[in-house]
Structures are given as C-alpha cells and as structure tokens.
Coordinates of C-alpha atoms in Angstrom, one line a residue:
M1 CA -2.4 15.8 -50.0
A2 CA -4.8 16.0 -47.1
D3 CA -3.9 12.2 -46.5
I4 CA -0.2 12.2 -46.3
D5 CA -0.7 15.1 -43.9
R6 CA -2.9 13.3 -41.9
H7 CA -1.2 10.4 -41.6
S8 CA 2.5 12.7 -40.8
G9 CA 0.5 13.8 -37.7
M10 CA -1.1 10.9 -36.6
E11 CA 2.7 9.4 -36.7
K12 CA 4.1 12.5 -35.1
L13 CA 1.5 12.1 -32.2
R14 CA 2.2 8.5 -32.3
N15 CA 5.9 8.7 -32.3
M16 CA 5.6 10.8 -29.2
P17 CA 7.3 10.4 -26.0
Q18 CA 4.7 9.7 -23.3
G19 CA 5.1 10.6 -19.8
S20 CA 6.0 9.0 -17.0
P21 CA 3.5 6.7 -15.1
E22 CA 4.5 9.7 -12.2
N23 CA 3.9 12.5 -13.9
V24 CA 0.5 10.7 -14.8
K25 CA -0.3 10.2 -11.5
M26 CA 0.6 13.9 -10.4
L27 CA -1.3 15.3 -13.8
G28 CA -4.2 13.0 -12.4
L29 CA -4.1 15.0 -8.9
F30 CA -3.6 18.2 -10.8
M31 CA -6.9 16.8 -12.3
D32 CA -8.2 16.5 -9.1
V33 CA -7.8 19.6 -7.6
G34 CA -9.1 21.3 -10.6
A35 CA -12.2 19.3 -10.4
M36 CA -13.0 20.1 -7.0
M37 CA -12.3 23.8 -7.8
I38 CA -14.9 24.1 -10.3
R39 CA -17.3 21.9 -8.2
N40 CA -17.1 24.1 -5.1
G41 CA -18.1 27.1 -7.2
S42 CA -14.8 28.8 -7.9
E43 CA -14.2 30.7 -11.4
V44 CA -12.9 28.7 -14.3
K45 CA -9.6 31.7 -14.5
R46 CA -8.7 31.0 -11.1
V47 CA -9.0 27.3 -12.0
E48 CA -6.3 27.3 -15.1
D49 CA -3.7 29.7 -13.0
T50 CA -3.8 27.3 -10.4
L51 CA -3.4 24.1 -12.7
R52 CA -0.7 25.8 -14.8
R53 CA 1.1 27.4 -11.0
M54 CA 1.5 24.0 -9.6
G55 CA 2.5 22.1 -13.3
A56 CA 5.3 25.1 -13.2
A57 CA 6.4 23.6 -9.4
Y58 CA 6.3 20.4 -10.5
G59 CA 8.6 21.4 -13.4
A60 CA 6.3 20.9 -16.4
E61 CA 7.5 23.1 -18.9
R62 CA 4.1 24.3 -20.6
M63 CA 0.4 23.5 -18.5
D64 CA -1.9 24.0 -21.6
V65 CA -5.3 24.1 -19.2
F66 CA -8.8 24.5 -20.3
A67 CA -11.7 24.5 -18.0
I68 CA -15.6 24.6 -18.3
T69 CA -18.5 24.1 -15.6
S70 CA -18.9 20.5 -16.8
T71 CA -15.5 19.5 -18.5
L72 CA -11.5 20.3 -17.4
V73 CA -8.8 19.6 -20.0
C74 CA -5.3 19.5 -19.2
T75 CA -2.1 18.3 -21.4
M76 CA 1.6 18.9 -19.0
N77 CA 4.5 18.9 -21.0
M78 CA 7.7 18.3 -19.7
P79 CA 11.1 19.4 -20.3
D80 CA 12.3 16.0 -21.6
G81 CA 9.5 16.2 -24.4
S82 CA 7.3 13.4 -22.8
V83 CA 3.5 14.9 -23.1
C84 CA 0.5 14.2 -20.1
S85 CA -3.1 14.8 -21.2
M86 CA -6.2 14.2 -19.6
T87 CA -10.0 15.2 -19.5
R88 CA -12.0 15.5 -16.6
G89 CA -16.0 15.2 -16.0
T90 CA -16.9 17.9 -13.5
R91 CA -21.1 17.5 -13.8
D92 CA -21.3 15.6 -10.0
G93 CA -22.7 18.1 -8.4
T94 CA -21.7 21.6 -8.1
K95 CA -22.2 24.1 -5.4
T96 CA -20.8 27.0 -3.7
D97 CA -18.9 26.3 -0.8
F98 CA -15.7 28.6 0.1
W99 CA -14.2 26.8 3.0
K100 CA -13.2 24.0 0.5
L101 CA -12.0 26.7 -1.7
E102 CA -9.6 28.3 1.2
Q103 CA -8.1 25.0 1.8
I104 CA -7.8 23.9 -1.9
N105 CA -6.1 27.7 -2.0
A106 CA -4.0 27.3 0.8
L107 CA -2.9 24.4 -0.9
S108 CA -2.4 25.4 -4.1
R109 CA 0.1 28.2 -2.4
E110 CA 2.0 25.7 -0.1
Y111 CA 2.7 23.2 -3.2
C112 CA 4.0 26.1 -5.4
R113 CA 6.6 26.9 -2.2
Q114 CA 7.7 23.6 -1.3
P115 CA 5.9 21.1 -4.2
L116 CA 5.3 17.5 -2.1
A117 CA 5.6 14.0 -3.3
T118 CA 2.6 12.1 -5.1
E119 CA 1.5 10.3 -2.0
G120 CA 1.3 13.5 0.0
L121 CA -0.7 15.6 -2.8
K122 CA -2.7 12.9 -2.6
E123 CA -3.1 12.7 1.2
R124 CA -4.1 16.4 1.6
I125 CA -6.3 16.4 -1.4
E126 CA -8.4 13.3 0.2
E127 CA -8.4 15.2 3.3
I128 CA -10.4 18.5 1.7
E129 CA -12.7 16.3 -0.2
Q130 CA -14.1 14.2 3.0
A131 CA -13.9 17.6 5.5
S132 CA -16.3 20.0 5.5
A133 CA -17.2 23.8 7.1
P134 CA -18.0 23.8 10.5
R135 CA -21.9 22.9 10.7
L136 CA -22.5 25.1 13.4
R137 CA -21.2 28.1 12.0
V138 CA -23.1 27.5 8.7
C139 CA -26.1 27.3 10.8
V140 CA -25.5 30.3 13.0
G141 CA -24.3 32.4 10.0
S142 CA -27.7 31.2 8.0
V143 CA -29.6 32.0 11.3
L144 CA -28.3 35.5 11.2
A145 CA -28.4 36.3 7.4
A146 CA -32.5 35.1 7.0
G147 CA -33.4 36.9 10.5
A148 CA -31.5 40.1 9.1
L149 CA -32.5 40.7 5.7
A150 CA -36.2 40.0 6.7
V151 CA -36.3 42.8 8.9
F152 CA -34.5 45.1 6.5
F153 CA -36.8 44.5 3.9
G154 CA -39.4 46.1 6.2
G155 CA -40.3 42.6 8.7
T156 CA -41.4 43.2 12.3
I157 CA -38.5 41.7 15.1
L158 CA -41.2 38.7 14.9
D159 CA -41.0 38.6 10.8
G160 CA -37.2 38.0 11.7
A161 CA -37.5 35.6 14.4
M162 CA -39.5 33.5 12.1
A163 CA -36.9 34.0 9.7
A164 CA -34.2 32.8 11.1
A165 CA -36.4 29.6 12.7
F166 CA -37.1 28.5 9.5
A167 CA -33.7 29.4 8.4
V168 CA -32.7 26.7 10.3
G169 CA -35.1 24.5 8.0
I170 CA -33.0 25.1 5.0
W171 CA -29.7 24.3 6.9
L172 CA -30.9 21.2 7.6
M173 CA -31.9 20.5 4.4
Q174 CA -29.1 21.7 2.3
M175 CA -26.8 19.3 5.3
Y176 CA -28.6 16.2 4.6
F177 CA -30.8 16.6 1.7
V178 CA -28.2 17.9 -1.3
P179 CA -26.0 14.8 -0.7
I180 CA -28.9 13.0 -2.4
C181 CA -30.4 15.3 -4.2
T182 CA -27.6 16.4 -6.7
N183 CA -30.0 18.0 -8.8
N184 CA -29.9 21.9 -8.1
I185 CA -32.8 22.9 -9.4
L186 CA -34.9 20.4 -8.1
F187 CA -33.3 20.4 -4.6
N188 CA -34.1 24.7 -5.1
F189 CA -37.8 24.5 -6.2
L190 CA -38.2 20.9 -2.8
S191 CA -36.7 23.0 -0.3
S192 CA -38.3 26.6 -1.3
F193 CA -42.1 24.6 -1.6
A194 CA -41.3 23.4 2.2
T195 CA -40.4 26.4 3.2
G196 CA -43.1 28.1 1.6
V197 CA -45.7 25.9 2.9
L198 CA -43.9 25.9 6.5
I199 CA -44.0 29.8 6.3
G200 CA -48.0 29.7 4.9
L201 CA -49.3 27.4 7.9
A202 CA -47.3 29.5 10.3
G203 CA -49.1 32.9 9.0
H204 CA -51.9 31.1 9.6
V205 CA -51.4 30.7 13.1
L206 CA -49.1 34.0 13.9
P207 CA -49.7 37.5 13.0
I208 CA -46.2 37.3 10.8
H209 CA -45.9 39.0 7.6
E210 CA -45.6 36.3 5.4
D211 CA -44.0 37.7 2.5
K212 CA -41.4 39.7 4.5
V213 CA -39.9 35.9 5.6
M214 CA -40.0 34.8 2.8
I215 CA -38.2 37.2 1.6
G216 CA -35.7 36.5 4.1
D217 CA -35.5 32.9 3.2
I218 CA -35.4 33.2 -0.2
M219 CA -31.8 34.5 0.2
L220 CA -30.2 31.7 1.7
L221 CA -30.8 29.7 -1.7
I222 CA -30.6 32.5 -4.4
P223 CA -27.4 31.8 -6.5
G224 CA -26.1 35.6 -6.1
L225 CA -22.4 34.0 -6.4
A226 CA -23.2 31.2 -9.5
L227 CA -24.7 35.1 -11.1
T228 CA -22.0 37.3 -10.5
N229 CA -19.3 34.0 -11.5
A230 CA -21.3 34.5 -15.1
V231 CA -21.3 38.1 -15.7
K232 CA -17.2 38.4 -15.0
D233 CA -16.3 35.1 -16.9
M234 CA -17.9 36.8 -19.7
F235 CA -16.6 40.0 -19.3
V236 CA -13.0 38.7 -19.1
G237 CA -13.9 36.6 -22.7
D238 CA -14.9 32.9 -21.0
T239 CA -18.1 33.7 -23.0
I240 CA -19.1 29.2 -23.3
T241 CA -18.4 29.4 -19.2
G242 CA -20.2 32.2 -18.6
S243 CA -23.2 31.3 -20.8
L244 CA -23.3 28.3 -19.0
R245 CA -23.5 29.4 -15.7
L246 CA -25.9 32.1 -16.8
V247 CA -28.5 29.5 -18.0
E248 CA -28.0 27.6 -14.8
S249 CA -27.9 30.2 -12.2
V250 CA -31.5 31.7 -13.9
L251 CA -32.8 27.7 -13.8
W252 CA -32.0 27.7 -10.1
A253 CA -33.8 31.0 -9.7
A254 CA -36.2 29.7 -11.7
G255 CA -36.9 26.8 -9.1
I256 CA -37.0 28.8 -6.2
A257 CA -39.8 30.5 -7.5
C258 CA -41.8 28.3 -8.8
G259 CA -41.3 26.4 -5.0
F260 CA -42.5 29.4 -3.2
A261 CA -45.1 30.2 -6.0
L262 CA -46.9 27.0 -5.7
A263 CA -46.6 26.8 -1.8
V264 CA -48.4 30.6 -1.8
F265 CA -50.7 29.1 -3.8
I266 CA -51.4 26.0 -2.2
C267 CA -51.3 28.2 1.7
R268 CA -53.9 31.1 0.4

C-alpha cells in the first residue's frame, strides 16, 4: 500500500506543470537577492519576508521560503498551477555589510512598488554585488571607534591615538586580505595576532597601556551583530539558524582571543 501511495505521489509530481523559462529566471534572481542578504549578515526572517514580498509582486500565488546561514530554499507557485523550486548554497563568505544590506532592501522595496523586468533586475543585482561602501568612510569609522573605545575603557589620549593608528591596519586587512582569506575564523586569528604583535612592539618603545590599545582594536573585530542576530533568531523561533550563528560567533571570538593571546605571549 505504501508503494502504491509513493508511486501515486511521484506521478503527481511528474505531471505537475513546470514553470516557464521566464519564471525560472526570475526565481533565480530572487535567490540571488536572498543569498546576498544572508552573506552580508541579514536575519533569516528578513530574507524570507523579502522573497515572499518580491514573489507576490511578481505575481506568485504562494512563496515557500526556507533559509538558514548555509542554505536557501524557495518554491514559487504561480496562479496557472506551475511550480518553480530552487536551492542555493550561501557559504561563500559571510560578513556584516550594512551598506550592501541597505542597497538590497532599497531594491526589494522598489521592486515591490514597481516590478522590474528580468534583465533590469539582473543589472541592479550585479551593480550591488560589485559595489562596495565608500572606503574612506569605513576607514574613518574604524579610526574613530577604536580611538574612542580605547579612551572610554580607561586609556590615555596617546592610547587612543595608537589604537586609531592600528585601526587603519585592521581596515587595510579587511579591505585586501578578506577576499583572499574567506574563512572568518582564520582571518580573525591572523589579523588579531598581527595587530597584537604590532601593539606589543609599540609598547616597548612608547609609554602606552598595551591592554587599553588592544581593547580599542578588538572592538573592530568582535562579531557583535552576528551574536545579536543569533540570540534574536532563537527568540523568534529560528532555532537552527540561531544555533549555527551562535556557534559561529563563538568560534570567531575564540579566533580573536587566541590571536591576541599568542601575540601577548610572544611580545612579553
């Protein structure tokens, strides 16, 4: 009996009308949007909601979306009964980029107000994918954050200035080393180790408090948003995603701690 039911289910699946090439292309673009959101640090609830809204604007009768940090699955059901389904891996580098998230969110809202053609949406997605936040603005933000936090946690003005100077080095590594080293744990370890060694060497020459300088620069690497999103995901019911992000955040933090600890041990 079970074999008959299974055979009947397979027959229904085979006889189900498949989506048109245009629908398949559009769903692929929706998947590009969702994967880009996940890679840049968005919550999975926002990803799922964005794809549902874009699908509804396109004319889909129902959008079934499932997202975790490593996988995105979406099935688009059209009014004519045709179905398109896709699965996308999203583990080719994860970071937090508010600038890109803002661009993606603006695109999704624009699409929901006035749906774009396939080629138009593809061009906009490629523009966002290839663009990046103004580098000078990111550098200035890193310098101000590191310097201010070093002073806030008890450092002197000189400590703040040194933390700001080493923040430029961290910014350079984030700009040019991240594309080469896509493993966040390894990047955090190497960047924190290099920064810690430089701070330790500077401490032998200048009258600075090395721990205060390190505190200011550590703040640029700590995965605060990823940890916050992990807790948030678990509270709203996305236990799998929250657990994955929590473990990932702890490993990132461990890489930072090990890098600075090794640097302190070497420069002692």
